[in-house]
mmCIF file of C-alpha atoms in Angstrom:
data_model
loop_
_atom_site.group_PDB
_atom_site.id
_atom_site.type_symbol
_atom_site.label_atom_id
_atom_site.label_comp_id
_atom_site.label_asym_id
_atom_site.label_seq_id
_atom_site.Cartn_x
_atom_site.Cartn_y
_atom_site.Cartn_z
ATOM 1 C CA MET A 1 0.000 0.000 0.000
ATOM 2 C CA PRO A 2 1.446 3.406 -0.925
ATOM 3 C CA GLU A 3 2.488 5.506 2.051
ATOM 4 C CA ASP A 4 0.073 8.332 1.169
ATOM 5 C CA ASP A 5 -3.133 6.242 1.293
ATOM 6 C CA HIS A 6 -3.788 7.110 4.966
ATOM 7 C CA PRO A 7 -2.106 10.452 5.714
ATOM 8 C CA LYS A 8 -3.480 10.796 9.291
ATOM 9 C CA ILE A 9 -2.305 7.312 10.260
ATOM 10 C CA ASP A 10 1.025 7.939 8.543
ATOM 11 C CA ASP A 11 1.483 11.178 10.503
ATOM 12 C CA ASP A 12 0.656 9.363 13.756
ATOM 13 C CA VAL A 13 3.200 6.603 13.037
ATOM 14 C CA ILE A 14 5.931 9.102 12.203
ATOM 15 C CA SER A 15 5.058 11.214 15.262
ATOM 16 C CA CYS A 16 5.224 8.165 17.535
ATOM 17 C CA ALA A 17 8.576 7.108 16.066
ATOM 18 C CA THR A 18 9.890 10.652 16.483
ATOM 19 C CA ASP A 19 8.834 10.609 20.154
ATOM 20 C CA ILE A 20 10.642 7.290 20.650
ATOM 21 C CA LEU A 21 13.825 8.707 19.143
ATOM 22 C CA MET A 22 13.599 11.862 21.271
ATOM 23 C CA ARG A 23 13.358 9.758 24.445
ATOM 24 C CA ARG A 24 15.959 7.225 23.341
ATOM 25 C CA TYR A 25 18.589 9.760 22.259
ATOM 26 C CA GLY A 26 17.621 12.822 24.297
ATOM 27 C CA CYS A 27 17.303 14.888 21.132
ATOM 28 C CA ASP A 28 14.784 17.449 19.924
ATOM 29 C CA VAL A 29 12.108 16.921 17.290
ATOM 30 C CA GLU A 30 14.293 18.219 14.443
ATOM 31 C CA GLU A 31 17.153 15.850 15.304
ATOM 32 C CA ALA A 32 14.748 12.925 15.661
ATOM 33 C CA GLY A 33 13.219 13.670 12.265
ATOM 34 C CA SER A 34 16.677 13.891 10.763
ATOM 35 C CA LYS A 35 17.620 10.500 12.243
ATOM 36 C CA LEU A 36 14.464 8.973 10.811
ATOM 37 C CA ARG A 37 15.187 10.391 7.345
ATOM 38 C CA ASP A 38 18.846 9.324 7.534
ATOM 39 C CA TRP A 39 17.874 5.745 8.428
ATOM 40 C CA SER A 40 15.359 5.785 5.597
ATOM 41 C CA ARG A 41 18.095 6.726 3.115
ATOM 42 C CA GLU A 42 20.635 4.298 4.622
ATOM 43 C CA THR A 43 18.231 1.357 4.438
ATOM 44 C CA ASN A 44 16.613 2.390 1.153
ATOM 45 C CA LEU A 45 13.208 2.053 2.845
ATOM 46 C CA GLY A 46 10.457 4.623 3.130
ATOM 47 C CA VAL A 47 10.317 6.802 6.228
ATOM 48 C CA LEU A 48 6.978 5.247 7.192
ATOM 49 C CA THR A 49 8.448 1.744 6.970
ATOM 50 C CA VAL A 50 11.406 2.726 9.148
ATOM 51 C CA ALA A 51 9.068 4.458 11.627
ATOM 52 C CA ALA A 52 6.838 1.383 11.889
ATOM 53 C CA TRP A 53 9.880 -0.842 12.423
ATOM 54 C CA LEU A 54 11.137 1.494 15.156
ATOM 55 C CA ILE A 55 7.764 1.387 16.944
ATOM 56 C CA GLU A 56 7.708 -2.407 16.766
ATOM 57 C CA ASP A 57 11.254 -2.541 18.118
ATOM 58 C CA ALA A 58 10.411 -0.167 20.982
ATOM 59 C CA ALA A 59 7.396 -2.302 21.875
ATOM 60 C CA GLY A 60 9.661 -5.322 22.202
ATOM 61 C CA GLY A 61 8.520 -7.020 19.019
ATOM 62 C CA GLY A 62 11.614 -6.340 16.940
ATOM 63 C CA SER A 63 15.123 -7.650 16.712
ATOM 64 C CA GLY A 64 16.793 -4.440 17.806
ATOM 65 C CA GLY A 65 18.793 -4.131 14.631
ATOM 66 C CA GLY A 66 21.203 -1.622 16.088
ATOM 67 C CA ILE A 67 18.869 1.340 16.461
#
């Protein structure tokens, strides 16, 4: 499903992932967004995909993968 099919849900996922990064790294919202975009480029995955993976990891359902 294309990432723009559900913009409100997409925004919520990205916002949640940004909050996780802010807590995890003690950074502000701009730095967290930058980390999310950097990981998206590094993994060649969409930002929404990376954000969803990060949320799953934070909930204990992921492998950790170094983030």
